[in-house]
Amino acid sequence: MTDEQVKFLLNEREVPTDWVNLLVDLPGEPLPPLHPQTLEPAGPPDLTPIFPMGLIEQEVSGAPEIPIPEQVREAYKLWRPTPLFRARRLERELDTPAHIYYKYEGVSPPGSHKPNTAIAQAHENARAGVRRLVTETGAGQWGSALAFACSLFGLDCEVFMVGSSYDQKPYRRSMMQTWGATVHRSPSTLTGSGLAQQAHPTGSLGIAISEAVEVAAGREDTNYALGSVLNHVLLHQTIIGQEAAAQMEMAGEQPDVVVGCVGGGSNFAGLSFPFVRKVLRGETKMRFLAAEPSACPTLTRGAYRYDFGDTAGLTPLMPMYTLGHDFVPPPVHAGGLRYHGDAPMLCGLVRAGLVEARAYRQNETFAAAVRFARSEGIIPAPEPAHAIRAVIEEAEAAREAGEPRTILFGLCGHGHFDLGAYDAFLAGELEDPEFSEQDMDEALAALPHAPALA
């Protein structure tokens, strides 16, 4: 039908003015991070060596909404608001009664959702007089987003890029360098943390985090920036879900299920948390589904424990589902999902039964991505391909049950720099690594001795 609406668009005046702070709505008392040396609760003073006070205040804030600074909203206008699409062609391809919508974050200059927090973090650091930011990156989306943000706010940027992605995705590195960043392959020989991990040449996010934190802690003019996991990062991403809620109203529908991929949790939280708030407050009912790789199944198979956020044990310990901070996942192409833990706020929701988690193998996610590309046109990044795999399951379940179902998912980035992975899949050469019982036993044995979590 030619009159069927496909795109639901907001204008720049409708970009949200506040971020949603779900911390105040979570069931129970939030568990504190622990100092890495003393294992005592870590407070704001423990974070000041690597974060500006503006971000620390956001991290622990008890306010239900936090105003978005005008300079940040002005920068957001370079690509926000992002479009919401009705995936009508995919619906026909699946022969499903389900209505499928996706919020597309790949229209940002770096091609993913990551600038939503990179802009906010660069702004707060610039406001605090910081001159340099250092970070890690998995697949390169976060590193390129921070390089972009630093270029807007006049900051130098240094990135430790996980070795497997550094090799697989050279053009992500080129993006970062184009925006003025310095990029190192991790593990590098530039830090003690990197030197200690030379036996793991493919690297991991945990190793790269250790290297970045070590550099930040050793230089007074340098702060650290993190692209996921922490409360303030998830906070910044809630602009996605707020826009999506307004666009779903334009479409005259409400999601029955919200789906997103999960590595550290920022993309999933950004889309879902504004909807989760409504559920927690008893205003509506809906399901939330988190999709992750079988090769790094943190939410589906990890232990709920206190663990370090990095491999060397330099960061505070956080309560989360974890595969162990020294776990080095196989070099799957969804590099942004190769993290041993997840955001404490998201883990709390999974533990409380408010979010369901599923794990998918690499080949089935790429099969879903190709099916999506051949119907909707956009070639997705390997990370949201996991969400697409879950969406297809949900749509097929609706067809089998003969019932309507409204599905909203996050297409958090495009796959234009991941075509090497598509080449491998289309040639039948993509592997399907899984997390074994031996991997689990070794991960549990390596967890730090920290207070038990009930």
Coordinates of C-alpha atoms in Angstrom, one line a residue:
M1 CA 0.0 0.0 0.0
T2 CA 1.5 3.3 -1.1
D3 CA -0.1 5.2 1.8
E4 CA 1.5 3.0 4.5
Q5 CA 3.8 5.1 6.7
V6 CA 7.3 3.8 7.1
K7 CA 9.3 6.6 8.8
F8 CA 8.2 8.4 11.9
L9 CA 10.2 11.6 12.3
L10 CA 10.5 14.2 15.1
N11 CA 11.9 17.7 14.5
E12 CA 14.9 19.3 16.3
R13 CA 12.7 21.2 18.7
E14 CA 11.5 17.8 20.0
V15 CA 14.9 16.5 21.0
P16 CA 14.4 15.6 24.8
T17 CA 15.6 18.2 27.3
D18 CA 16.3 15.7 30.1
W19 CA 17.9 12.3 30.5
V20 CA 15.9 9.6 32.4
N21 CA 17.7 8.4 35.6
L22 CA 16.3 5.0 36.2
L23 CA 18.5 4.5 39.3
V24 CA 15.7 6.0 41.5
D25 CA 13.1 3.5 40.2
L26 CA 15.1 0.3 40.6
P27 CA 13.7 -2.2 43.2
G28 CA 15.7 -2.4 46.4
E29 CA 18.7 -0.4 47.5
P30 CA 21.4 0.0 44.8
L31 CA 24.6 -1.9 45.6
P32 CA 27.7 0.3 45.8
P33 CA 30.9 -0.1 43.8
L34 CA 33.8 -1.3 45.9
H35 CA 37.3 0.2 46.1
P36 CA 39.7 -2.1 44.3
Q37 CA 42.2 -2.1 47.1
T38 CA 40.1 -1.9 50.3
L39 CA 36.9 -3.6 49.0
E40 CA 35.0 -0.9 51.0
P41 CA 32.2 1.0 49.2
A42 CA 33.7 3.5 46.8
G43 CA 32.4 7.1 46.9
P44 CA 32.8 10.1 44.7
P45 CA 36.3 11.0 46.0
D46 CA 37.6 7.6 44.7
L47 CA 36.5 8.5 41.2
T48 CA 38.0 12.0 40.9
P49 CA 41.4 10.9 39.6
I50 CA 39.8 9.8 36.3
F51 CA 36.3 11.5 36.1
P52 CA 35.2 15.1 36.3
M53 CA 32.8 15.9 39.2
G54 CA 30.0 16.7 36.8
L55 CA 29.9 13.0 35.6
I56 CA 30.4 11.7 39.1
E57 CA 27.4 13.7 40.3
Q58 CA 25.4 12.2 37.4
E59 CA 26.7 8.7 38.4
V60 CA 25.2 8.9 41.9
S61 CA 22.3 11.3 41.4
G62 CA 19.0 10.6 43.1
A63 CA 17.1 12.9 40.7
P64 CA 14.5 11.2 38.4
E65 CA 15.5 13.4 35.5
I66 CA 18.8 15.2 34.8
P67 CA 18.7 18.3 32.4
I68 CA 20.7 17.9 29.2
P69 CA 23.1 20.9 28.9
E70 CA 22.4 23.3 26.1
Q71 CA 25.8 22.7 24.5
V72 CA 25.2 19.0 24.4
R73 CA 21.7 19.4 22.9
E74 CA 23.2 21.7 20.3
A75 CA 25.8 19.1 19.3
Y76 CA 23.1 16.4 19.3
K77 CA 21.4 18.4 16.5
L78 CA 24.1 17.2 14.1
W79 CA 22.1 13.9 13.9
R80 CA 19.2 13.9 16.4
P81 CA 16.4 13.2 16.5
T82 CA 17.0 9.8 14.8
P83 CA 14.3 8.1 12.8
L84 CA 11.9 5.3 13.8
F85 CA 11.1 2.9 11.0
R86 CA 8.2 0.5 10.6
A87 CA 9.8 -2.6 9.1
R88 CA 6.9 -3.4 6.8
R89 CA 9.1 -5.2 4.2
L90 CA 10.6 -7.5 6.9
E91 CA 7.1 -8.2 8.3
R92 CA 6.0 -9.4 4.8
E93 CA 9.2 -11.4 4.4
L94 CA 8.4 -13.1 7.8
D95 CA 4.7 -13.5 7.0
T96 CA 4.0 -12.4 10.5
P97 CA 1.0 -10.5 12.1
A98 CA 3.6 -8.7 14.3
H99 CA 4.3 -5.0 13.8
I100 CA 8.0 -4.4 13.9
Y101 CA 9.6 -1.0 14.5
Y102 CA 13.3 -0.1 14.8
K103 CA 15.0 2.9 16.2
Y104 CA 18.0 3.6 13.9
E105 CA 21.0 5.2 15.5
G106 CA 23.3 4.6 12.5
V107 CA 22.6 8.1 11.2
S108 CA 25.1 9.7 13.6
P109 CA 28.4 10.8 12.1
P110 CA 30.3 7.8 13.6
G111 CA 27.5 5.5 12.6
S112 CA 26.2 4.3 16.0
H113 CA 24.5 5.3 19.3
K114 CA 27.8 5.9 21.1
P115 CA 28.0 9.7 20.5
N116 CA 25.0 10.2 22.8
T117 CA 27.3 9.7 25.7
A118 CA 30.6 10.7 24.1
I119 CA 29.3 14.2 23.5
A120 CA 28.0 14.5 27.1
Q121 CA 31.3 13.2 28.5
A122 CA 33.5 15.4 26.3
H123 CA 31.4 18.4 27.4
E124 CA 31.8 17.7 31.1
N125 CA 35.5 17.2 30.8
A126 CA 36.0 20.3 28.8
R127 CA 34.0 22.3 31.3
A128 CA 36.3 20.9 34.1
G129 CA 39.4 22.1 32.2
V130 CA 40.6 18.6 31.2
R131 CA 42.8 18.6 28.1
R132 CA 43.0 14.9 27.1
L133 CA 40.7 11.9 27.2
V134 CA 41.8 8.3 27.0
T135 CA 39.6 5.3 26.4
E136 CA 39.3 1.7 25.1
T137 CA 37.2 0.5 22.2
G138 CA 36.0 -2.9 21.2
A139 CA 34.7 -2.9 17.6
G140 CA 35.6 0.8 17.2
Q141 CA 32.2 2.4 17.6
W142 CA 33.0 3.9 21.0
G143 CA 36.5 5.0 20.0
S144 CA 35.3 6.7 16.9
A145 CA 32.4 8.4 18.8
L146 CA 34.8 9.7 21.5
A147 CA 37.2 10.9 18.8
F148 CA 34.3 12.7 17.1
A149 CA 33.2 14.3 20.4
C150 CA 36.7 15.4 21.4
S151 CA 37.1 17.1 18.0
L152 CA 33.9 19.1 18.8
F153 CA 35.1 20.2 22.2
G154 CA 38.8 20.8 21.5
L155 CA 40.2 17.8 23.5
D156 CA 43.0 15.4 22.6
C157 CA 41.9 11.8 22.4
E158 CA 43.9 8.6 22.9
V159 CA 42.3 5.1 22.2
F160 CA 43.4 1.6 23.0
M161 CA 41.7 -0.6 20.5
V162 CA 41.1 -4.3 21.1
G163 CA 43.7 -6.2 19.0
S164 CA 41.2 -8.4 17.1
S165 CA 39.1 -5.5 16.1
Y166 CA 42.2 -3.4 15.3
D167 CA 43.1 -6.1 12.7
Q168 CA 39.5 -6.7 11.5
K169 CA 38.4 -3.1 11.2
P170 CA 41.2 -0.8 10.0
Y171 CA 38.7 1.8 8.7
R172 CA 37.3 2.3 12.2
R173 CA 40.9 3.2 13.1
S174 CA 41.0 5.6 10.1
M175 CA 37.8 7.3 11.3
M176 CA 39.4 7.9 14.8
Q177 CA 42.6 9.3 13.2
T178 CA 40.6 11.5 10.9
W179 CA 39.0 13.1 13.9
G180 CA 42.4 13.6 15.4
A181 CA 42.7 10.7 17.8
T182 CA 45.8 8.6 18.5
V183 CA 45.0 4.8 18.3
H184 CA 47.0 2.0 19.8
R185 CA 46.6 -1.8 19.3
S186 CA 45.8 -3.5 22.7
P187 CA 47.5 -5.1 24.4
S188 CA 50.2 -2.6 23.7
T189 CA 53.7 -2.3 25.1
L190 CA 53.0 1.2 26.3
T191 CA 51.6 0.3 29.7
G192 CA 52.3 -2.2 32.4
S193 CA 48.8 -3.6 31.9
G194 CA 49.5 -4.2 28.3
L195 CA 52.9 -5.7 28.8
A196 CA 51.4 -8.2 31.3
Q197 CA 48.9 -9.4 28.7
Q198 CA 51.1 -10.1 25.7
A199 CA 50.1 -13.7 25.9
H200 CA 46.6 -12.7 24.7
P201 CA 47.4 -11.0 21.4
T202 CA 43.7 -10.8 20.2
G203 CA 43.1 -8.6 23.3
S204 CA 39.8 -7.9 25.2
L205 CA 37.9 -5.0 26.4
G206 CA 39.0 -5.7 29.9
I207 CA 42.7 -5.5 28.9
A208 CA 42.1 -2.3 26.9
I209 CA 40.2 -0.7 29.8
S210 CA 43.2 -1.5 32.1
E211 CA 45.6 0.2 29.7
A212 CA 43.4 3.3 29.4
V213 CA 42.8 3.6 33.1
E214 CA 46.5 3.3 33.8
V215 CA 47.3 6.1 31.4
A216 CA 44.5 8.3 32.9
A217 CA 45.6 7.7 36.5
G218 CA 49.2 8.6 35.6
R219 CA 48.6 12.0 34.0
E220 CA 47.1 15.0 35.7
D221 CA 45.9 16.5 32.4
T222 CA 44.1 13.3 31.3
N223 CA 40.8 11.7 32.3
Y224 CA 39.2 8.4 31.4
A225 CA 36.0 8.0 29.4
L226 CA 33.9 4.8 29.3
G227 CA 31.4 3.9 26.6
S228 CA 29.1 1.6 28.6
V229 CA 28.4 -0.1 31.9
L230 CA 28.4 3.0 34.3
N231 CA 25.2 4.7 35.4
H232 CA 26.0 8.0 33.8
V233 CA 26.6 6.4 30.4
L234 CA 23.3 4.6 30.5
L235 CA 21.7 7.8 31.6
H236 CA 22.9 9.7 28.5
Q237 CA 21.6 7.0 26.2
T238 CA 18.0 7.3 27.4
I239 CA 17.5 10.0 24.8
I240 CA 17.0 7.1 22.4
G241 CA 14.0 5.6 24.3
Q242 CA 12.4 8.9 25.0
E243 CA 12.4 9.7 21.2
A244 CA 11.2 6.2 20.4
A245 CA 8.3 6.6 22.9
A246 CA 7.2 9.8 21.2
Q247 CA 7.5 8.2 17.8
M248 CA 5.5 5.1 18.8
E249 CA 2.8 7.5 19.9
M250 CA 2.9 9.0 16.4
A251 CA 2.5 5.5 15.0
G252 CA -0.5 5.0 17.3
E253 CA 1.1 1.9 19.0
Q254 CA 2.9 0.8 22.2
P255 CA 5.5 -2.0 22.2
D256 CA 4.5 -5.4 23.6
V257 CA 8.2 -6.2 23.6
V258 CA 11.4 -4.1 23.5
V259 CA 14.5 -5.8 22.1
G260 CA 18.2 -4.8 22.1
C261 CA 21.6 -6.3 21.9
V262 CA 23.8 -6.2 25.0
G263 CA 27.6 -5.9 25.4
G264 CA 28.0 -3.6 28.4
G265 CA 24.3 -2.4 28.3
S266 CA 24.3 1.2 27.1
N267 CA 22.4 0.6 23.8
F268 CA 19.8 -1.7 25.5
A269 CA 19.4 0.6 28.4
G270 CA 19.1 3.7 26.2
L271 CA 16.2 2.3 24.3
S272 CA 14.5 0.4 27.1
F273 CA 14.9 2.4 30.3
P274 CA 12.2 5.0 29.6
F275 CA 9.8 2.2 29.0
V276 CA 11.1 0.2 32.0
R277 CA 10.3 3.2 34.2
K278 CA 6.6 3.1 33.1
V279 CA 6.5 -0.6 33.9
L280 CA 8.1 -0.2 37.3
R281 CA 5.7 2.6 38.1
G282 CA 2.7 0.4 37.1
E283 CA 1.7 2.6 34.2
T284 CA 1.9 -0.1 31.5
K285 CA 2.9 -3.7 30.8
M286 CA 5.5 -4.9 28.3
R287 CA 8.4 -7.4 28.0
F288 CA 12.1 -6.6 27.6
L289 CA 14.5 -8.9 25.8
A290 CA 18.3 -8.6 25.8
A291 CA 20.3 -10.5 23.1
E292 CA 23.9 -11.4 23.5
P293 CA 26.5 -13.7 21.8
S294 CA 26.9 -17.3 22.8
A295 CA 30.7 -16.8 22.7
C296 CA 30.4 -14.2 25.5
P297 CA 27.1 -15.0 27.3
T298 CA 27.4 -12.7 30.3
L299 CA 23.7 -12.4 31.2
T300 CA 22.6 -15.9 30.3
R301 CA 25.5 -17.9 31.9
G302 CA 27.6 -15.5 34.0
A303 CA 27.8 -15.5 37.8
Y304 CA 26.1 -12.6 39.7
R305 CA 29.1 -11.4 41.8
Y306 CA 31.2 -8.4 42.5
D307 CA 34.0 -8.2 39.9
F308 CA 36.5 -5.7 38.4
G309 CA 35.5 -3.9 35.3
D310 CA 39.0 -4.4 33.8
T311 CA 41.5 -7.2 33.5
A312 CA 44.3 -5.8 35.7
G313 CA 42.0 -4.9 38.6
L314 CA 42.5 -1.2 38.5
T315 CA 38.8 -0.2 38.5
P316 CA 36.2 -0.4 41.3
L317 CA 34.4 -3.8 41.7
M318 CA 30.8 -3.7 40.5
P319 CA 27.9 -6.0 41.2
M320 CA 27.1 -7.7 37.9
Y321 CA 26.7 -10.8 35.9
T322 CA 30.3 -11.7 35.0
L323 CA 32.4 -14.3 33.2
G324 CA 35.4 -13.2 35.2
H325 CA 37.5 -10.1 34.6
D326 CA 40.4 -12.0 33.0
F327 CA 38.2 -13.9 30.6
V328 CA 39.4 -13.2 27.0
P329 CA 36.5 -14.0 24.6
P330 CA 37.2 -15.5 21.2
P331 CA 37.6 -12.8 18.4
V332 CA 34.0 -12.8 17.2
H333 CA 33.0 -10.0 14.8
A334 CA 30.6 -8.4 17.3
G335 CA 33.5 -6.7 19.0
G336 CA 31.3 -4.4 20.9
L337 CA 29.7 -7.3 22.7
R338 CA 33.0 -9.0 23.8
Y339 CA 32.9 -7.8 27.4
H340 CA 33.0 -10.0 30.5
G341 CA 30.4 -8.1 32.5
D342 CA 27.4 -5.9 32.2
A343 CA 26.0 -2.7 33.6
P344 CA 25.0 -3.1 37.3
M345 CA 21.6 -1.4 36.6
L346 CA 20.8 -3.8 33.8
C347 CA 22.0 -6.8 35.7
G348 CA 19.7 -5.8 38.6
L349 CA 16.8 -5.8 36.2
V350 CA 17.7 -9.2 34.8
R351 CA 18.1 -10.6 38.3
A352 CA 14.7 -9.2 39.3
G353 CA 13.1 -10.9 36.3
L354 CA 12.2 -7.7 34.5
V355 CA 14.5 -8.3 31.6
E356 CA 14.9 -11.7 29.8
A357 CA 18.2 -12.6 28.2
R358 CA 18.9 -14.9 25.3
A359 CA 22.2 -15.8 23.6
Y360 CA 22.8 -16.5 19.9
R361 CA 25.5 -18.0 17.9
Q362 CA 27.5 -16.0 15.3
N363 CA 26.2 -17.6 12.1
E364 CA 22.5 -17.3 13.1
T365 CA 22.9 -13.7 13.9
F366 CA 24.6 -13.0 10.5
A367 CA 21.8 -14.9 8.8
A368 CA 19.3 -12.7 10.5
A369 CA 21.3 -9.6 9.5
V370 CA 21.4 -10.6 5.8
R371 CA 17.7 -11.3 5.9
F372 CA 17.1 -7.9 7.3
A373 CA 19.4 -6.2 4.8
R374 CA 17.7 -7.9 1.9
S375 CA 14.2 -6.6 3.0
E376 CA 14.9 -3.3 4.8
G377 CA 18.1 -2.2 2.9
I378 CA 20.3 -1.3 5.9
I379 CA 23.3 -3.5 6.5
P380 CA 23.4 -3.7 10.3
A381 CA 26.5 -3.9 12.5
P382 CA 27.1 -7.4 13.9
E383 CA 26.1 -6.2 17.4
P384 CA 22.4 -5.3 16.6
A385 CA 22.3 -8.4 14.4
H386 CA 21.7 -10.3 17.7
A387 CA 18.7 -8.1 18.4
I388 CA 17.4 -8.8 14.9
R389 CA 17.8 -12.6 15.5
A390 CA 15.6 -12.2 18.6
V391 CA 13.1 -10.0 16.7
I392 CA 12.7 -12.8 14.1
E393 CA 12.0 -15.3 16.9
E394 CA 9.4 -13.0 18.4
A395 CA 7.8 -12.4 15.0
E396 CA 7.7 -16.1 14.2
A397 CA 6.2 -16.8 17.6
A398 CA 3.4 -14.3 16.9
R399 CA 2.8 -16.0 13.5
E400 CA 2.6 -19.4 15.1
A401 CA 0.3 -18.2 17.8
G402 CA -1.8 -16.3 15.3
E403 CA -1.7 -13.2 17.5
P404 CA -0.7 -9.6 16.9
R405 CA 2.5 -8.4 18.6
T406 CA 4.2 -5.0 18.5
I407 CA 8.0 -5.3 18.6
L408 CA 10.4 -2.4 19.0
F409 CA 14.1 -3.0 18.6
G410 CA 17.3 -0.9 18.6
L411 CA 19.3 -0.8 15.4
C412 CA 22.2 0.8 17.2
G413 CA 24.6 1.1 14.2
H414 CA 25.4 0.2 10.6
G415 CA 27.7 -2.5 9.4
H416 CA 29.6 -0.5 6.7
F417 CA 33.0 -1.2 8.4
D418 CA 32.1 -4.9 9.1
L419 CA 31.9 -6.1 5.5
G420 CA 34.9 -8.4 6.1
A421 CA 32.7 -10.3 8.6
Y422 CA 29.9 -10.4 6.0
D423 CA 32.4 -11.8 3.4
A424 CA 33.3 -14.6 5.8
F425 CA 29.6 -15.4 6.5
L426 CA 28.6 -15.4 2.8
A427 CA 31.6 -17.6 2.0
G428 CA 30.6 -20.1 4.7
E429 CA 33.8 -19.5 6.6
L430 CA 32.4 -17.9 9.8
E431 CA 33.0 -19.9 13.0
D432 CA 30.5 -20.5 15.8
P433 CA 32.5 -20.3 19.0
E434 CA 30.7 -21.0 22.2
F435 CA 31.4 -20.5 25.9
S436 CA 32.2 -24.0 27.4
E437 CA 31.7 -25.4 30.9
Q438 CA 35.5 -25.3 31.3
D439 CA 35.4 -21.6 30.4
M440 CA 32.8 -21.1 33.1
D441 CA 34.7 -23.1 35.7
E442 CA 37.9 -21.1 35.0
A443 CA 36.0 -17.8 35.2
L444 CA 34.4 -18.6 38.5
A445 CA 37.8 -19.7 40.0
A446 CA 39.3 -16.4 39.0
L447 CA 36.7 -14.1 40.5
P448 CA 38.0 -11.8 43.3
H449 CA 37.3 -12.5 47.0
A450 CA 34.6 -9.9 47.6
P451 CA 31.4 -9.6 49.6
A452 CA 28.8 -12.2 48.5
L453 CA 25.6 -10.9 46.8
A454 CA 22.3 -12.3 48.0

